[in-house]
Amino acid sequence: MDRAILDPILERAHAIAEESFLAGSGPGGQNANKVATEVQLRVNIYQLRLPPPVFARLREVAGSKLTAAGDLLITARQHRTQEANRQAARD
């Protein structure tokens, strides 16, 4: 997609994203299940004002990451720190 179209969409997405931090799940060492390092971003795709073909394609590829209310859930948990996961989710 053309950067001239994509950049404003990404700016809107970052502006409306709701961020939450979750404790890791499953096995792990020391603080893995006690410290909230996992990051979840929630972006309502209806608020993005996407062109219809882009909106349709996003709904198609999002699959189970898209809720019935139109929230796209992006989760990052691969890093050991909250800040690194936060950056990974936003990238």
mmCIF file of C-alpha atoms in Angstrom:
data_model
loop_
_atom_site.group_PDB
_atom_site.id
_atom_site.type_symbol
_atom_site.label_atom_id
_atom_site.label_comp_id
_atom_site.label_asym_id
_atom_site.label_seq_id
_atom_site.Cartn_x
_atom_site.Cartn_y
_atom_site.Cartn_z
ATOM 1 C CA MET A 1 0.000 0.000 0.000
ATOM 2 C CA ASP A 2 1.186 3.529 -0.779
ATOM 3 C CA ARG A 3 2.888 5.236 2.207
ATOM 4 C CA ALA A 4 0.851 8.401 1.575
ATOM 5 C CA ILE A 5 -2.285 6.378 2.344
ATOM 6 C CA LEU A 6 -0.810 4.107 5.007
ATOM 7 C CA ASP A 7 0.902 6.699 7.235
ATOM 8 C CA PRO A 8 -2.286 8.626 8.185
ATOM 9 C CA ILE A 9 -4.072 5.326 8.901
ATOM 10 C CA LEU A 10 -1.246 4.213 11.194
ATOM 11 C CA GLU A 11 -1.250 7.581 12.962
ATOM 12 C CA ARG A 12 -5.003 7.256 13.627
ATOM 13 C CA ALA A 13 -4.550 3.668 14.813
ATOM 14 C CA HIS A 14 -1.829 4.676 17.285
ATOM 15 C CA ALA A 15 -3.922 7.609 18.507
ATOM 16 C CA ILE A 16 -7.025 5.503 19.261
ATOM 17 C CA ALA A 17 -5.286 2.331 20.454
ATOM 18 C CA GLU A 18 -6.136 1.231 23.977
ATOM 19 C CA GLU A 19 -3.233 -0.424 25.699
ATOM 20 C CA SER A 20 -3.325 -2.936 28.532
ATOM 21 C CA PHE A 21 -0.663 -5.001 30.241
ATOM 22 C CA LEU A 22 -1.234 -8.621 31.200
ATOM 23 C CA ALA A 23 0.677 -11.152 33.260
ATOM 24 C CA GLY A 24 2.206 -13.912 31.165
ATOM 25 C CA SER A 25 0.497 -17.261 30.964
ATOM 26 C CA GLY A 26 1.886 -20.765 30.999
ATOM 27 C CA PRO A 27 5.244 -21.989 32.253
ATOM 28 C CA GLY A 28 8.067 -19.565 32.751
ATOM 29 C CA GLY A 29 10.879 -18.598 34.994
ATOM 30 C CA GLN A 30 10.892 -16.464 38.125
ATOM 31 C CA ASN A 31 8.612 -13.506 37.342
ATOM 32 C CA ALA A 32 6.985 -14.752 34.129
ATOM 33 C CA ASN A 33 3.567 -15.261 35.673
ATOM 34 C CA LYS A 34 3.754 -12.415 38.211
ATOM 35 C CA VAL A 35 4.874 -9.386 36.215
ATOM 36 C CA ALA A 36 2.594 -7.814 33.615
ATOM 37 C CA THR A 37 4.965 -7.724 30.644
ATOM 38 C CA GLU A 38 2.520 -8.923 27.959
ATOM 39 C CA VAL A 39 1.005 -6.014 26.011
ATOM 40 C CA GLN A 40 -2.380 -6.002 24.302
ATOM 41 C CA LEU A 41 -3.439 -3.217 21.950
ATOM 42 C CA ARG A 42 -7.110 -2.818 21.080
ATOM 43 C CA VAL A 43 -7.947 -0.750 17.994
ATOM 44 C CA ASN A 44 -11.510 -0.262 16.786
ATOM 45 C CA ILE A 45 -11.318 -0.623 13.005
ATOM 46 C CA TYR A 46 -14.544 1.323 12.474
ATOM 47 C CA GLN A 47 -12.831 4.428 13.880
ATOM 48 C CA LEU A 48 -9.990 4.156 11.371
ATOM 49 C CA ARG A 49 -12.164 5.384 8.467
ATOM 50 C CA LEU A 50 -10.557 2.934 6.052
ATOM 51 C CA PRO A 51 -11.356 2.876 2.338
ATOM 52 C CA PRO A 52 -13.944 0.101 1.726
ATOM 53 C CA PRO A 53 -11.566 -2.339 -0.056
ATOM 54 C CA VAL A 54 -8.946 -1.952 2.697
ATOM 55 C CA PHE A 55 -11.605 -2.396 5.396
ATOM 56 C CA ALA A 56 -12.880 -5.586 3.725
ATOM 57 C CA ARG A 57 -9.358 -7.000 3.392
ATOM 58 C CA LEU A 58 -8.519 -6.204 7.029
ATOM 59 C CA ARG A 59 -11.661 -7.988 8.219
ATOM 60 C CA GLU A 60 -10.709 -10.977 6.077
ATOM 61 C CA VAL A 61 -7.108 -11.318 7.299
ATOM 62 C CA ALA A 62 -7.743 -10.411 10.957
ATOM 63 C CA GLY A 63 -9.704 -13.593 11.601
ATOM 64 C CA SER A 64 -10.084 -14.378 15.308
ATOM 65 C CA LYS A 65 -8.116 -11.251 16.282
ATOM 66 C CA LEU A 66 -11.180 -9.159 15.359
ATOM 67 C CA THR A 67 -14.022 -9.015 17.888
ATOM 68 C CA ALA A 68 -17.708 -8.717 17.041
ATOM 69 C CA ALA A 69 -17.556 -5.069 18.184
ATOM 70 C CA GLY A 70 -14.872 -4.317 15.579
ATOM 71 C CA ASP A 71 -11.884 -4.278 17.928
ATOM 72 C CA LEU A 72 -8.649 -5.604 16.475
ATOM 73 C CA LEU A 73 -6.574 -7.233 19.248
ATOM 74 C CA ILE A 74 -2.804 -7.142 18.891
ATOM 75 C CA THR A 75 -0.809 -8.977 21.549
ATOM 76 C CA ALA A 76 2.958 -8.987 22.089
ATOM 77 C CA ARG A 77 4.606 -11.251 24.634
ATOM 78 C CA GLN A 78 7.865 -12.394 23.071
ATOM 79 C CA HIS A 79 10.106 -10.037 25.060
ATOM 80 C CA ARG A 80 10.963 -10.016 28.749
ATOM 81 C CA THR A 81 10.167 -6.342 29.317
ATOM 82 C CA GLN A 82 6.955 -4.388 29.097
ATOM 83 C CA GLU A 83 8.543 -1.632 27.013
ATOM 84 C CA ALA A 84 9.976 -4.060 24.427
ATOM 85 C CA ASN A 85 6.603 -5.785 24.084
ATOM 86 C CA ARG A 86 4.889 -2.412 23.843
ATOM 87 C CA GLN A 87 7.148 -1.410 20.952
ATOM 88 C CA ALA A 88 6.652 -4.784 19.248
ATOM 89 C CA ALA A 89 2.867 -4.445 19.434
ATOM 90 C CA ARG A 90 2.969 -0.950 17.949
ATOM 91 C CA ASP A 91 5.311 -1.935 15.136
#
